[in-house]
Amino acid sequence: MSHRLACVALTGTLCATALSCTGTRSQPHVQVVPEPVVKTLSAHVTAVPPEKLGTTHRTGCPVPPERLRLIRMNHWGFDGKVHSGELVVHEDAVAPVLRAFGQAFAARFPIRRMRVMAEYGGSDAAAMADDNTSAFNCRQVTGDPARLSRHSWGDAIDINPVENPYVDVRGTSHPPNGRTYLDRDHPRPGMITPDGVVTRAFREIGWYWGGRWSPPDYQHFSEEGG
């Protein structure tokens, strides 16, 4: 049997002798199968295990643990890949939060990381410096220990704190490594802009963006606006 007939007999693509159908030696054909394109947000909602709360919840917090929910969901990273993340939110915030993050996911908005605040011992400073996107954390307002943050109710979220820092009344960036992102006129990946997909998504669910405050809190979204 000729090489050409051998190719036909094998239906097609590779010769049994590793020769091409013209009789010359060639590299075997390797078919590259592309990774499936993930188009929609995937999420799983449960009660919050105690270890996922840790020191972020204590006696006197305005919301009891049984009113909180753990959301495990995927998100796009800065590396162009899909990663798994976790958020703790109030049970009433689950549906609107998933709607907003679903739109962000569809637009491939990158999120650095999404870990529960228990992994940072409840330290807002540590989580911000690590560029962590988070929600529930029973704590005082940064720079105003007389008031509880909306995060204490589980209906506030901080997104990409480094790319979207909080600026206090003295003009100080929180976190400090977010200082280079105070120039909002030249958007970079992960930055939240007034008319960007993240702002529009949260506006549609009736949440407020701290980037419009004075001084601004670019990372912050909350249902009550505080």
mmCIF file of C-alpha atoms in Angstrom:
data_model
loop_
_atom_site.group_PDB
_atom_site.id
_atom_site.type_symbol
_atom_site.label_atom_id
_atom_site.label_comp_id
_atom_site.label_asym_id
_atom_site.label_seq_id
_atom_site.Cartn_x
_atom_site.Cartn_y
_atom_site.Cartn_z
ATOM 1 C CA MET A 1 0.000 0.000 0.000
ATOM 2 C CA SER A 2 1.336 3.425 -0.883
ATOM 3 C CA HIS A 3 1.739 6.153 1.707
ATOM 4 C CA ARG A 4 -1.179 8.029 0.139
ATOM 5 C CA LEU A 5 -3.476 5.011 0.436
ATOM 6 C CA ALA A 6 -2.371 4.475 4.034
ATOM 7 C CA CYS A 7 -3.444 8.033 4.789
ATOM 8 C CA VAL A 8 -6.839 7.484 3.241
ATOM 9 C CA ALA A 9 -7.276 4.252 5.135
ATOM 10 C CA LEU A 10 -6.636 6.085 8.428
ATOM 11 C CA THR A 11 -9.375 8.630 7.506
ATOM 12 C CA GLY A 12 -7.369 11.372 7.423
ATOM 13 C CA THR A 13 -4.887 13.188 9.191
ATOM 14 C CA LEU A 14 -1.906 11.110 10.271
ATOM 15 C CA CYS A 15 0.002 8.505 8.256
ATOM 16 C CA ALA A 16 0.826 5.310 10.081
ATOM 17 C CA THR A 17 4.460 5.782 9.083
ATOM 18 C CA ALA A 18 4.560 9.429 10.330
ATOM 19 C CA LEU A 19 4.994 10.518 6.719
ATOM 20 C CA SER A 20 2.869 13.135 5.074
ATOM 21 C CA CYS A 21 0.500 12.163 2.297
ATOM 22 C CA THR A 22 3.036 13.426 -0.222
ATOM 23 C CA GLY A 23 5.594 10.965 1.067
ATOM 24 C CA THR A 24 7.826 13.415 2.953
ATOM 25 C CA ARG A 25 8.486 13.253 6.666
ATOM 26 C CA SER A 26 6.569 15.776 8.790
ATOM 27 C CA GLN A 27 5.694 16.450 12.387
ATOM 28 C CA PRO A 28 2.550 14.696 13.649
ATOM 29 C CA HIS A 29 -0.446 17.002 13.736
ATOM 30 C CA VAL A 30 -1.451 17.989 17.262
ATOM 31 C CA GLN A 31 -4.907 19.452 17.671
ATOM 32 C CA VAL A 32 -5.062 22.253 20.234
ATOM 33 C CA VAL A 33 -8.362 22.250 22.072
ATOM 34 C CA PRO A 34 -9.126 25.731 23.414
ATOM 35 C CA GLU A 35 -10.286 26.130 26.974
ATOM 36 C CA PRO A 36 -14.042 26.596 27.238
ATOM 37 C CA VAL A 37 -15.100 30.218 27.501
ATOM 38 C CA VAL A 38 -16.761 30.970 30.831
ATOM 39 C CA LYS A 39 -19.525 33.451 30.155
ATOM 40 C CA THR A 40 -21.613 33.548 33.305
ATOM 41 C CA LEU A 41 -21.096 33.906 37.028
ATOM 42 C CA SER A 42 -21.205 30.704 39.048
ATOM 43 C CA ALA A 43 -22.147 31.020 42.721
ATOM 44 C CA HIS A 44 -23.016 28.842 45.729
ATOM 45 C CA VAL A 45 -24.686 30.334 48.815
ATOM 46 C CA THR A 46 -24.636 28.777 52.299
ATOM 47 C CA ALA A 47 -24.825 29.679 55.966
ATOM 48 C CA VAL A 48 -21.515 31.044 57.246
ATOM 49 C CA PRO A 49 -19.319 28.510 59.075
ATOM 50 C CA PRO A 50 -17.834 29.940 62.317
ATOM 51 C CA GLU A 51 -14.302 29.810 60.930
ATOM 52 C CA LYS A 52 -15.346 32.075 58.048
ATOM 53 C CA LEU A 53 -16.387 34.736 60.575
ATOM 54 C CA GLY A 54 -13.632 34.403 63.172
ATOM 55 C CA THR A 55 -12.906 37.724 64.849
ATOM 56 C CA THR A 56 -15.010 39.673 62.334
ATOM 57 C CA HIS A 57 -18.104 39.017 64.447
ATOM 58 C CA ARG A 58 -18.478 39.562 68.178
ATOM 59 C CA THR A 59 -21.096 40.254 70.825
ATOM 60 C CA GLY A 60 -22.843 43.541 70.152
ATOM 61 C CA CYS A 61 -22.592 43.435 66.357
ATOM 62 C CA PRO A 62 -25.824 44.672 64.724
ATOM 63 C CA VAL A 63 -26.430 41.508 62.701
ATOM 64 C CA PRO A 64 -26.471 37.988 64.202
ATOM 65 C CA PRO A 65 -24.435 35.287 62.400
ATOM 66 C CA GLU A 66 -27.574 33.450 61.281
ATOM 67 C CA ARG A 67 -28.588 36.449 59.168
ATOM 68 C CA LEU A 68 -25.322 36.322 57.202
ATOM 69 C CA ARG A 69 -24.535 34.214 54.150
ATOM 70 C CA LEU A 70 -21.318 32.942 52.560
ATOM 71 C CA ILE A 71 -21.173 33.371 48.786
ATOM 72 C CA ARG A 72 -18.635 31.278 46.925
ATOM 73 C CA MET A 73 -18.356 32.589 43.380
ATOM 74 C CA ASN A 74 -15.975 32.868 40.477
ATOM 75 C CA HIS A 75 -14.394 36.066 39.216
ATOM 76 C CA TRP A 76 -11.930 37.179 36.564
ATOM 77 C CA GLY A 77 -8.398 37.898 37.750
ATOM 78 C CA PHE A 78 -5.794 40.323 36.457
ATOM 79 C CA ASP A 79 -4.146 37.342 34.762
ATOM 80 C CA GLY A 80 -7.124 36.840 32.456
ATOM 81 C CA LYS A 81 -8.138 33.620 34.211
ATOM 82 C CA VAL A 82 -11.174 32.708 36.297
ATOM 83 C CA HIS A 83 -10.607 32.311 40.041
ATOM 84 C CA SER A 84 -12.739 31.306 43.025
ATOM 85 C CA GLY A 85 -13.662 33.831 45.687
ATOM 86 C CA GLU A 86 -15.694 34.188 48.874
ATOM 87 C CA LEU A 87 -17.801 37.008 50.309
ATOM 88 C CA VAL A 88 -19.857 37.203 53.499
ATOM 89 C CA VAL A 89 -22.967 39.386 53.121
ATOM 90 C CA HIS A 90 -26.332 39.933 54.777
ATOM 91 C CA GLU A 91 -28.937 37.424 53.626
ATOM 92 C CA ASP A 92 -31.021 40.225 52.079
ATOM 93 C CA ALA A 93 -28.025 41.381 50.034
ATOM 94 C CA VAL A 94 -27.345 38.035 48.340
ATOM 95 C CA ALA A 95 -29.575 38.474 45.283
ATOM 96 C CA PRO A 96 -28.595 42.078 44.440
ATOM 97 C CA VAL A 97 -24.889 41.381 45.040
ATOM 98 C CA LEU A 98 -24.963 38.403 42.680
ATOM 99 C CA ARG A 99 -26.737 40.488 40.072
ATOM 100 C CA ALA A 100 -24.073 43.207 40.244
ATOM 101 C CA PHE A 101 -21.128 40.803 40.231
ATOM 102 C CA GLY A 102 -22.760 38.883 37.396
ATOM 103 C CA GLN A 103 -22.562 41.983 35.220
ATOM 104 C CA ALA A 104 -18.976 42.622 36.274
ATOM 105 C CA PHE A 105 -18.099 39.029 35.420
ATOM 106 C CA ALA A 106 -19.745 39.223 31.992
ATOM 107 C CA ALA A 107 -17.611 42.294 31.260
ATOM 108 C CA ARG A 108 -14.482 40.486 32.537
ATOM 109 C CA PHE A 109 -13.788 43.174 35.105
ATOM 110 C CA PRO A 110 -10.678 41.958 36.968
ATOM 111 C CA ILE A 111 -10.681 41.394 40.731
ATOM 112 C CA ARG A 112 -7.356 40.826 42.477
ATOM 113 C CA ARG A 113 -8.639 38.488 45.186
ATOM 114 C CA MET A 114 -11.827 37.845 47.115
ATOM 115 C CA ARG A 115 -11.346 36.405 50.602
ATOM 116 C CA VAL A 116 -13.420 36.613 53.769
ATOM 117 C CA MET A 117 -12.161 39.098 56.327
ATOM 118 C CA ALA A 118 -11.537 36.320 58.856
ATOM 119 C CA GLU A 119 -8.405 35.498 56.852
ATOM 120 C CA TYR A 120 -7.054 38.927 57.804
ATOM 121 C CA GLY A 121 -8.120 38.731 61.435
ATOM 122 C CA GLY A 122 -10.673 41.453 60.712
ATOM 123 C CA SER A 123 -7.913 43.968 59.898
ATOM 124 C CA ASP A 124 -9.226 46.366 57.281
ATOM 125 C CA ALA A 125 -5.734 47.816 56.780
ATOM 126 C CA ALA A 126 -4.246 44.385 56.038
ATOM 127 C CA ALA A 127 -7.041 43.441 53.642
ATOM 128 C CA MET A 128 -6.782 46.738 51.757
ATOM 129 C CA ALA A 129 -3.012 46.478 51.414
ATOM 130 C CA ASP A 130 -3.501 42.972 49.993
ATOM 131 C CA ASP A 131 -5.968 44.374 47.435
ATOM 132 C CA ASN A 132 -8.703 42.129 48.783
ATOM 133 C CA THR A 133 -12.334 42.529 47.795
ATOM 134 C CA SER A 134 -14.522 41.968 50.861
ATOM 135 C CA ALA A 135 -17.904 42.640 52.442
ATOM 136 C CA PHE A 136 -18.958 41.848 56.030
ATOM 137 C CA ASN A 137 -16.660 42.962 58.830
ATOM 138 C CA CYS A 138 -18.052 44.235 62.133
ATOM 139 C CA ARG A 139 -15.797 47.261 62.696
ATOM 140 C CA GLN A 140 -15.667 51.019 63.112
ATOM 141 C CA VAL A 141 -15.443 53.461 60.227
ATOM 142 C CA THR A 142 -11.839 53.987 59.165
ATOM 143 C CA GLY A 143 -10.748 57.253 60.745
ATOM 144 C CA ASP A 144 -13.936 57.582 62.845
ATOM 145 C CA PRO A 145 -14.004 55.056 65.724
ATOM 146 C CA ALA A 146 -17.239 56.562 67.056
ATOM 147 C CA ARG A 147 -19.267 55.059 64.198
ATOM 148 C CA LEU A 148 -19.836 51.527 62.977
ATOM 149 C CA SER A 149 -19.074 50.915 59.316
ATOM 150 C CA ARG A 150 -21.859 49.699 57.015
ATOM 151 C CA HIS A 151 -19.724 46.588 56.615
ATOM 152 C CA SER A 152 -20.964 45.660 60.094
ATOM 153 C CA TRP A 153 -24.415 45.058 58.576
ATOM 154 C CA GLY A 154 -23.114 43.024 55.653
ATOM 155 C CA ASP A 155 -24.561 45.329 53.011
ATOM 156 C CA ALA A 156 -21.355 47.061 51.927
ATOM 157 C CA ILE A 157 -18.536 45.874 49.667
ATOM 158 C CA ASP A 158 -15.014 47.135 48.982
ATOM 159 C CA ILE A 159 -13.635 46.229 45.541
ATOM 160 C CA ASN A 160 -9.944 46.249 44.578
ATOM 161 C CA PRO A 161 -8.851 48.652 47.366
ATOM 162 C CA VAL A 162 -5.392 49.289 45.897
ATOM 163 C CA GLU A 163 -6.745 50.349 42.507
ATOM 164 C CA ASN A 164 -9.609 52.153 44.257
ATOM 165 C CA PRO A 165 -8.275 53.690 47.483
ATOM 166 C CA TYR A 166 -10.151 55.515 50.214
ATOM 167 C CA VAL A 167 -8.953 59.095 50.684
ATOM 168 C CA ASP A 168 -9.341 60.633 54.152
ATOM 169 C CA VAL A 169 -9.868 64.301 55.006
ATOM 170 C CA ARG A 170 -6.084 64.849 55.101
ATOM 171 C CA GLY A 171 -5.702 63.490 51.579
ATOM 172 C CA THR A 172 -4.049 60.270 52.769
ATOM 173 C CA SER A 173 -4.554 57.153 50.679
ATOM 174 C CA HIS A 174 -5.856 53.997 52.328
ATOM 175 C CA PRO A 175 -4.136 51.683 51.620
ATOM 176 C CA PRO A 176 -0.819 53.521 51.204
ATOM 177 C CA ASN A 177 0.063 51.373 48.171
ATOM 178 C CA GLY A 178 -3.015 52.761 46.432
ATOM 179 C CA ARG A 179 -1.512 56.241 46.214
ATOM 180 C CA THR A 180 -0.443 55.807 42.595
ATOM 181 C CA TYR A 181 -4.114 55.255 41.682
ATOM 182 C CA LEU A 182 -5.324 58.616 42.960
ATOM 183 C CA ASP A 183 -5.032 59.935 39.405
ATOM 184 C CA ARG A 184 -8.499 58.916 38.191
ATOM 185 C CA ASP A 185 -8.170 60.611 34.807
ATOM 186 C CA HIS A 186 -6.204 57.705 33.345
ATOM 187 C CA PRO A 187 -8.114 54.478 34.168
ATOM 188 C CA ARG A 188 -6.163 51.257 34.495
ATOM 189 C CA PRO A 189 -7.402 47.656 34.858
ATOM 190 C CA GLY A 190 -9.363 47.116 38.045
ATOM 191 C CA MET A 191 -10.176 50.790 38.575
ATOM 192 C CA ILE A 192 -13.794 51.762 39.171
ATOM 193 C CA THR A 193 -14.937 54.707 37.075
ATOM 194 C CA PRO A 194 -18.092 56.857 37.255
ATOM 195 C CA ASP A 195 -19.674 55.254 34.198
ATOM 196 C CA GLY A 196 -17.885 51.902 34.232
ATOM 197 C CA VAL A 197 -19.535 48.485 34.364
ATOM 198 C CA VAL A 198 -19.143 48.076 38.132
ATOM 199 C CA THR A 199 -20.636 51.468 38.970
ATOM 200 C CA ARG A 200 -23.538 50.901 36.578
ATOM 201 C CA ALA A 201 -24.161 47.415 37.961
ATOM 202 C CA PHE A 202 -24.380 48.598 41.567
ATOM 203 C CA ARG A 203 -26.426 51.629 40.599
ATOM 204 C CA GLU A 204 -28.975 49.295 39.019
ATOM 205 C CA ILE A 205 -29.428 47.433 42.302
ATOM 206 C CA GLY A 206 -29.834 50.702 44.194
ATOM 207 C CA TRP A 207 -26.436 50.775 45.941
ATOM 208 C CA TYR A 208 -24.334 53.905 46.390
ATOM 209 C CA TRP A 209 -20.744 54.402 45.239
ATOM 210 C CA GLY A 210 -18.318 56.046 47.639
ATOM 211 C CA GLY A 211 -16.314 57.452 44.748
ATOM 212 C CA ARG A 212 -18.837 60.291 44.543
ATOM 213 C CA TRP A 213 -18.291 61.346 48.156
ATOM 214 C CA SER A 214 -15.981 64.100 49.369
ATOM 215 C CA PRO A 215 -13.462 62.903 50.290
ATOM 216 C CA PRO A 216 -13.906 59.889 47.987
ATOM 217 C CA ASP A 217 -13.942 56.199 48.880
ATOM 218 C CA TYR A 218 -13.440 54.689 45.425
ATOM 219 C CA GLN A 219 -13.537 51.061 46.577
ATOM 220 C CA HIS A 220 -16.826 51.284 48.477
ATOM 221 C CA PHE A 221 -20.392 50.336 47.555
ATOM 222 C CA SER A 222 -23.222 50.128 50.067
ATOM 223 C CA GLU A 223 -26.982 49.840 50.160
ATOM 224 C CA GLU A 224 -27.506 52.627 52.679
ATOM 225 C CA GLY A 225 -24.898 55.017 51.336
ATOM 226 C CA GLY A 226 -22.783 55.142 54.489
#
